CSV table of C-alpha atoms in Angstrom, one decimal:
chain,number,residue,atom,x,y,z
A,19,MET,CA,-9.4,-53.7,19.0
A,20,LYS,CA,-11.3,-54.0,15.7
A,21,THR,CA,-15.0,-53.7,15.0
A,22,VAL,CA,-17.0,-55.9,12.7
A,23,LEU,CA,-20.6,-55.4,11.5
A,24,ILE,CA,-22.4,-58.5,10.5
A,25,THR,CA,-25.8,-58.6,8.8
A,26,GLY,CA,-28.4,-61.4,9.3
A,27,CYS,CA,-27.5,-62.3,12.8
A,28,SER,CA,-30.9,-63.7,14.0
A,29,SER,CA,-29.9,-67.3,13.2
A,30,GLY,CA,-27.5,-69.6,11.5
A,31,TYR,CA,-24.2,-68.4,10.0
A,32,GLY,CA,-24.6,-64.7,11.1
A,33,LEU,CA,-25.4,-65.6,14.7
A,34,GLU,CA,-22.5,-68.0,15.0
A,35,THR,CA,-20.2,-65.5,13.3
A,36,ALA,CA,-21.2,-62.8,15.8
A,37,ARG,CA,-20.5,-65.2,18.7
A,38,HIS,CA,-17.1,-66.2,17.3
A,39,PHE,CA,-15.8,-62.7,16.7
A,40,HIS,CA,-17.0,-61.6,20.2
A,41,SER,CA,-15.2,-64.6,21.7
A,42,GLN,CA,-12.0,-63.5,20.0
A,43,GLY,CA,-12.1,-60.1,21.6
A,44,TRP,CA,-13.6,-58.0,18.7
A,45,HIS,CA,-16.2,-55.3,19.0
A,46,VAL,CA,-19.3,-56.8,17.3
A,47,LEU,CA,-22.3,-55.1,15.8
A,48,ALA,CA,-24.8,-57.8,15.2
A,49,THR,CA,-27.7,-56.6,13.0
A,50,MET,CA,-31.0,-58.2,12.2
A,51,ARG,CA,-34.4,-57.1,10.9
A,52,THR,CA,-36.1,-57.7,14.3
A,53,PRO,CA,-33.5,-57.2,17.0
A,54,ARG,CA,-33.3,-59.8,19.7
A,55,THR,CA,-30.9,-59.3,22.6
A,56,ASP,CA,-31.4,-62.7,24.1
A,57,LEU,CA,-29.5,-64.5,21.3
A,58,LEU,CA,-26.1,-63.1,22.2
A,59,PRO,CA,-24.1,-62.6,25.4
A,60,ARG,CA,-24.4,-59.3,27.2
A,61,SER,CA,-21.2,-57.4,26.7
A,62,GLU,CA,-19.8,-53.9,26.3
A,63,ARG,CA,-18.2,-55.2,23.1
A,64,LEU,CA,-21.4,-56.4,21.5
A,65,ARG,CA,-24.4,-54.4,20.3
A,66,VAL,CA,-27.5,-55.6,18.5
A,67,LEU,CA,-28.8,-53.1,15.9
A,68,PRO,CA,-31.9,-53.2,13.7
A,69,LEU,CA,-31.2,-53.4,10.0
A,70,ASP,CA,-33.2,-54.3,6.8
A,71,VAL,CA,-30.6,-54.4,4.0
A,72,THR,CA,-33.4,-53.8,1.4
A,73,GLN,CA,-34.3,-50.4,2.9
A,74,PRO,CA,-31.9,-47.4,2.3
A,75,GLU,CA,-33.1,-45.6,5.4
A,76,SER,CA,-32.5,-48.6,7.6
A,77,ILE,CA,-28.9,-49.0,6.2
A,78,ALA,CA,-28.2,-45.3,6.9
A,79,ALA,CA,-29.5,-45.5,10.4
A,80,ALA,CA,-27.6,-48.7,11.3
A,81,LEU,CA,-24.3,-47.3,10.0
A,82,GLU,CA,-24.8,-44.0,11.8
A,83,ALA,CA,-25.5,-45.9,15.0
A,84,ALA,CA,-22.5,-48.2,14.4
A,85,GLY,CA,-19.9,-45.5,13.9
A,86,PRO,CA,-16.5,-46.5,12.3
A,87,ILE,CA,-16.1,-50.2,11.5
A,88,ASP,CA,-13.2,-52.2,10.2
A,89,VAL,CA,-15.0,-55.2,8.6
A,90,LEU,CA,-18.4,-55.6,7.0
A,91,VAL,CA,-19.7,-59.1,6.7
A,92,ASN,CA,-22.6,-59.3,4.3
A,93,ASN,CA,-24.3,-62.5,5.5
A,94,ALA,CA,-28.1,-61.6,5.3
A,95,GLY,CA,-29.8,-63.7,2.7
A,96,LEU,CA,-33.0,-65.5,1.7
A,97,GLY,CA,-33.3,-69.1,0.5
A,98,LEU,CA,-35.5,-70.4,-2.3
A,99,PHE,CA,-36.1,-73.9,-3.6
A,100,GLY,CA,-38.6,-74.5,-6.4
A,101,ALA,CA,-39.1,-74.9,-10.1
A,102,PHE,CA,-38.2,-71.7,-11.9
A,103,GLU,CA,-41.2,-72.2,-14.2
A,104,ALA,CA,-43.5,-71.9,-11.2
A,105,THR,CA,-41.7,-69.1,-9.4
A,106,PRO,CA,-43.4,-65.7,-9.6
A,107,MET,CA,-41.1,-63.0,-10.8
A,108,ALA,CA,-42.1,-61.0,-7.7
A,109,THR,CA,-40.4,-63.8,-5.6
A,110,VAL,CA,-37.3,-63.8,-7.8
A,111,ARG,CA,-37.1,-60.0,-7.2
A,112,GLU,CA,-37.5,-60.5,-3.5
A,113,ILE,CA,-34.6,-62.9,-3.4
A,114,PHE,CA,-32.4,-60.5,-5.4
A,115,GLU,CA,-33.4,-57.5,-3.2
A,116,THR,CA,-31.8,-59.2,-0.2
A,117,ASN,CA,-29.1,-61.5,-1.5
A,118,THR,CA,-27.8,-59.3,-4.3
A,119,PHE,CA,-28.9,-55.7,-4.0
A,120,GLY,CA,-28.9,-55.7,-0.2
A,121,THR,CA,-25.3,-56.8,-0.3
A,122,MET,CA,-24.4,-54.2,-2.9
A,123,ALA,CA,-26.2,-51.5,-1.0
A,124,MET,CA,-24.4,-52.3,2.3
A,125,THR,CA,-21.1,-52.4,0.6
A,126,GLN,CA,-21.6,-49.1,-1.2
A,127,ALA,CA,-22.7,-47.5,2.1
A,128,VAL,CA,-19.4,-48.4,3.9
A,129,LEU,CA,-17.0,-47.6,1.1
A,130,PRO,CA,-16.6,-43.9,1.7
A,131,GLN,CA,-15.3,-44.4,5.3
A,132,PHE,CA,-13.0,-47.3,4.1
A,133,ARG,CA,-11.6,-45.3,1.2
A,134,LEU,CA,-10.9,-42.2,3.2
A,135,ARG,CA,-9.2,-44.3,5.9
A,136,LYS,CA,-7.4,-46.4,3.2
A,137,SER,CA,-8.3,-49.6,5.0
A,138,GLY,CA,-11.3,-51.8,5.5
A,139,LEU,CA,-12.6,-55.2,4.5
A,140,VAL,CA,-15.9,-56.4,3.0
A,141,ILE,CA,-16.6,-60.1,3.3
A,142,ASN,CA,-19.5,-61.4,1.1
A,143,VAL,CA,-21.1,-64.7,2.1
A,144,THR,CA,-22.3,-66.6,-1.0
A,145,SER,CA,-22.7,-70.3,-1.6
A,146,THR,CA,-21.1,-73.3,-3.3
A,147,VAL,CA,-24.1,-73.5,-5.6
A,148,THR,CA,-22.0,-71.0,-7.6
A,149,LEU,CA,-19.4,-73.8,-8.0
A,150,ALA,CA,-21.7,-76.8,-8.4
A,151,PRO,CA,-25.1,-75.7,-9.7
A,152,MET,CA,-28.1,-77.9,-8.9
A,153,PRO,CA,-31.7,-78.0,-10.1
A,154,LEU,CA,-34.6,-76.2,-8.5
A,155,VAL,CA,-32.5,-73.3,-7.1
A,156,ALA,CA,-32.0,-71.3,-10.2
A,157,ALA,CA,-33.1,-68.0,-8.9
A,158,TYR,CA,-31.1,-68.4,-5.6
A,159,THR,CA,-28.0,-69.5,-7.5
A,160,ALA,CA,-28.3,-66.5,-9.8
A,161,SER,CA,-28.5,-64.1,-6.9
A,162,LYS,CA,-25.4,-65.5,-5.3
A,163,THR,CA,-23.5,-65.8,-8.6
A,164,ALA,CA,-24.1,-62.1,-9.2
A,165,ILE,CA,-22.3,-61.4,-5.9
A,166,GLU,CA,-19.4,-63.6,-6.9
A,167,GLY,CA,-18.8,-61.5,-10.1
A,168,PHE,CA,-19.5,-58.2,-8.2
A,169,THR,CA,-16.9,-59.1,-5.6
A,170,GLU,CA,-14.2,-60.2,-8.1
A,171,SER,CA,-14.5,-56.9,-10.0
A,172,LEU,CA,-14.8,-54.7,-6.9
A,173,ALA,CA,-11.6,-56.2,-5.4
A,174,PHE,CA,-9.6,-54.8,-8.3
A,175,GLU,CA,-11.5,-51.5,-8.2
A,176,LEU,CA,-10.7,-50.9,-4.5
A,177,GLU,CA,-7.2,-52.2,-4.4
A,178,PRO,CA,-5.6,-48.8,-5.0
A,179,PHE,CA,-7.4,-47.4,-1.9
A,180,GLY,CA,-6.2,-50.2,0.4
A,181,VAL,CA,-9.7,-51.6,0.7
A,182,ARG,CA,-10.1,-55.4,0.4
A,183,VAL,CA,-13.1,-57.5,-0.6
A,184,LYS,CA,-13.4,-61.3,-0.1
A,185,LEU,CA,-15.8,-64.2,-0.5
A,186,VAL,CA,-16.8,-66.9,1.9
A,187,GLU,CA,-18.5,-69.8,0.2
A,188,PRO,CA,-20.5,-72.2,2.5
A,189,GLY,CA,-21.5,-75.6,1.4
A,190,TYR,CA,-24.7,-77.4,2.2
A,191,GLY,CA,-25.9,-76.4,5.7
A,192,PRO,CA,-28.8,-78.6,6.8
A,193,GLY,CA,-28.5,-77.1,10.3
A,194,THR,CA,-29.6,-73.6,9.1
A,195,ARG,CA,-33.1,-72.3,8.9
A,196,PHE,CA,-33.0,-72.1,5.0
A,197,THR,CA,-36.2,-74.1,4.6
A,198,GLU,CA,-38.0,-72.8,7.7
A,199,ASN,CA,-37.4,-69.2,6.9
A,200,GLY,CA,-38.5,-69.6,3.3
A,201,ALA,CA,-41.4,-72.0,3.8
A,202,GLU,CA,-44.2,-69.5,2.9
A,203,ARG,CA,-42.2,-68.2,0.0
A,204,MET,CA,-41.7,-71.7,-1.4
A,205,GLN,CA,-45.4,-72.8,-1.3
A,206,GLY,CA,-46.6,-74.1,-4.6
A,207,LEU,CA,-43.2,-74.0,-6.3
A,208,ILE,CA,-43.0,-77.7,-7.0
A,209,PRO,CA,-45.6,-78.5,-9.7
A,210,GLU,CA,-46.6,-82.1,-10.2
A,211,ALA,CA,-44.4,-82.4,-13.3
A,212,TYR,CA,-41.3,-81.5,-11.1
A,213,ALA,CA,-42.2,-83.7,-8.2
A,214,PRO,CA,-40.0,-86.7,-9.1
A,215,LEU,CA,-37.0,-84.4,-9.6
A,216,ALA,CA,-37.6,-82.7,-6.3
A,217,GLN,CA,-38.0,-86.1,-4.5
A,218,SER,CA,-34.6,-87.3,-5.9
A,219,ILE,CA,-32.9,-84.1,-4.7
A,220,PHE,CA,-34.4,-84.4,-1.3
A,221,ALA,CA,-33.2,-88.0,-1.1
A,222,THR,CA,-29.7,-86.9,-2.0
A,223,LEU,CA,-29.7,-84.1,0.5
A,224,GLY,CA,-31.0,-86.4,3.2
A,225,SER,CA,-27.8,-88.4,3.3
A,226,PRO,CA,-25.0,-86.0,2.2
A,227,ALA,CA,-21.4,-87.2,2.2
A,228,ALA,CA,-20.3,-84.0,4.0
A,229,VAL,CA,-22.0,-80.8,5.2
A,230,THR,CA,-21.3,-77.3,6.4
A,231,THR,CA,-22.0,-76.2,9.9
A,232,ALA,CA,-22.5,-72.6,11.3
A,233,SER,CA,-19.1,-73.0,13.0
A,234,ASP,CA,-17.5,-73.8,9.7
A,235,VAL,CA,-18.7,-70.6,8.3
A,236,ALA,CA,-17.9,-68.5,11.3
A,237,GLU,CA,-14.3,-69.8,11.2
A,238,ALA,CA,-14.0,-69.1,7.5
A,239,VAL,CA,-15.2,-65.6,8.0
A,240,TRP,CA,-12.7,-65.2,10.8
A,241,ARG,CA,-9.9,-66.5,8.6
A,242,ALA,CA,-10.8,-64.1,5.8
A,243,ALA,CA,-11.0,-61.2,8.2
A,244,ASN,CA,-7.5,-61.9,9.6
A,245,ASP,CA,-5.7,-63.0,6.5
A,246,SER,CA,-3.5,-60.3,5.0
A,247,ALA,CA,-3.0,-62.3,1.8
A,248,SER,CA,-4.7,-61.5,-1.5
A,249,THR,CA,-6.8,-64.7,-1.3
A,250,LEU,CA,-10.3,-64.0,-2.7
A,251,ARG,CA,-12.2,-67.1,-1.8
A,252,TYR,CA,-12.6,-69.0,1.5
A,253,PRO,CA,-14.6,-72.2,1.2
A,254,ALA,CA,-16.5,-73.1,4.4
A,255,GLY,CA,-17.3,-76.7,5.3
A,256,ALA,CA,-15.9,-80.1,4.3
A,257,ASP,CA,-18.1,-80.3,1.2
A,258,ALA,CA,-17.2,-76.7,0.2
A,259,LEU,CA,-13.5,-77.6,0.6
A,260,ALA,CA,-13.9,-80.6,-1.7
A,261,LEU,CA,-15.6,-78.5,-4.4
A,262,ALA,CA,-12.9,-75.8,-4.1
A,263,ARG,CA,-10.1,-78.3,-4.6
A,264,GLY,CA,-11.8,-79.3,-7.9
A,265,ARG,CA,-12.3,-75.7,-9.0
């Protein structure tokens, strides 16, 4: 029976992915900054652990409590929507600390056990904004694009050790708490000059041709975790699949 550790399980993609892996019989370590045991079923195969991926001490404590794992899913992330001109660099750094450096730090922390065991898999959850850039998410897109390049290179680096690295690329997920979780961070990031552009984007997002659900992402992560092929990218959601076909 395999063990998966998933970051960012308090809502959205991470929460649904934890539920899915548990339903398939895996041992699940669901991590979140503020642990909540009421979100997931009570089970001997499921543990909720505190983890802040921006804090080295928190990463070390979580991995010590977790013990050996087979798969790491780097899902924890922050959203950001706003004009880059109006976005404080402190906010940009905050986004990178979680989305980029947090993913890198978690990956680096598990690699020794994977390399020594000559097995293990890291799955990094990014976004289809890396395939189809859009305005007013420049910093967010940059943070996810960095992980795409990181993962591509690392896959070659770890291949001699039997360790694999993969990407899951969700499309637009209106059912997530992207806006709610980042509401305070996004205050004042749409100056008057950018308001017409923002309104046109909101109008487009209000009636999308296709969307991505949390279940779509959970199933894509599951496929990536159980696919022995050398596939690097796994689009998640109908809109993501359409973009991937045109890649």
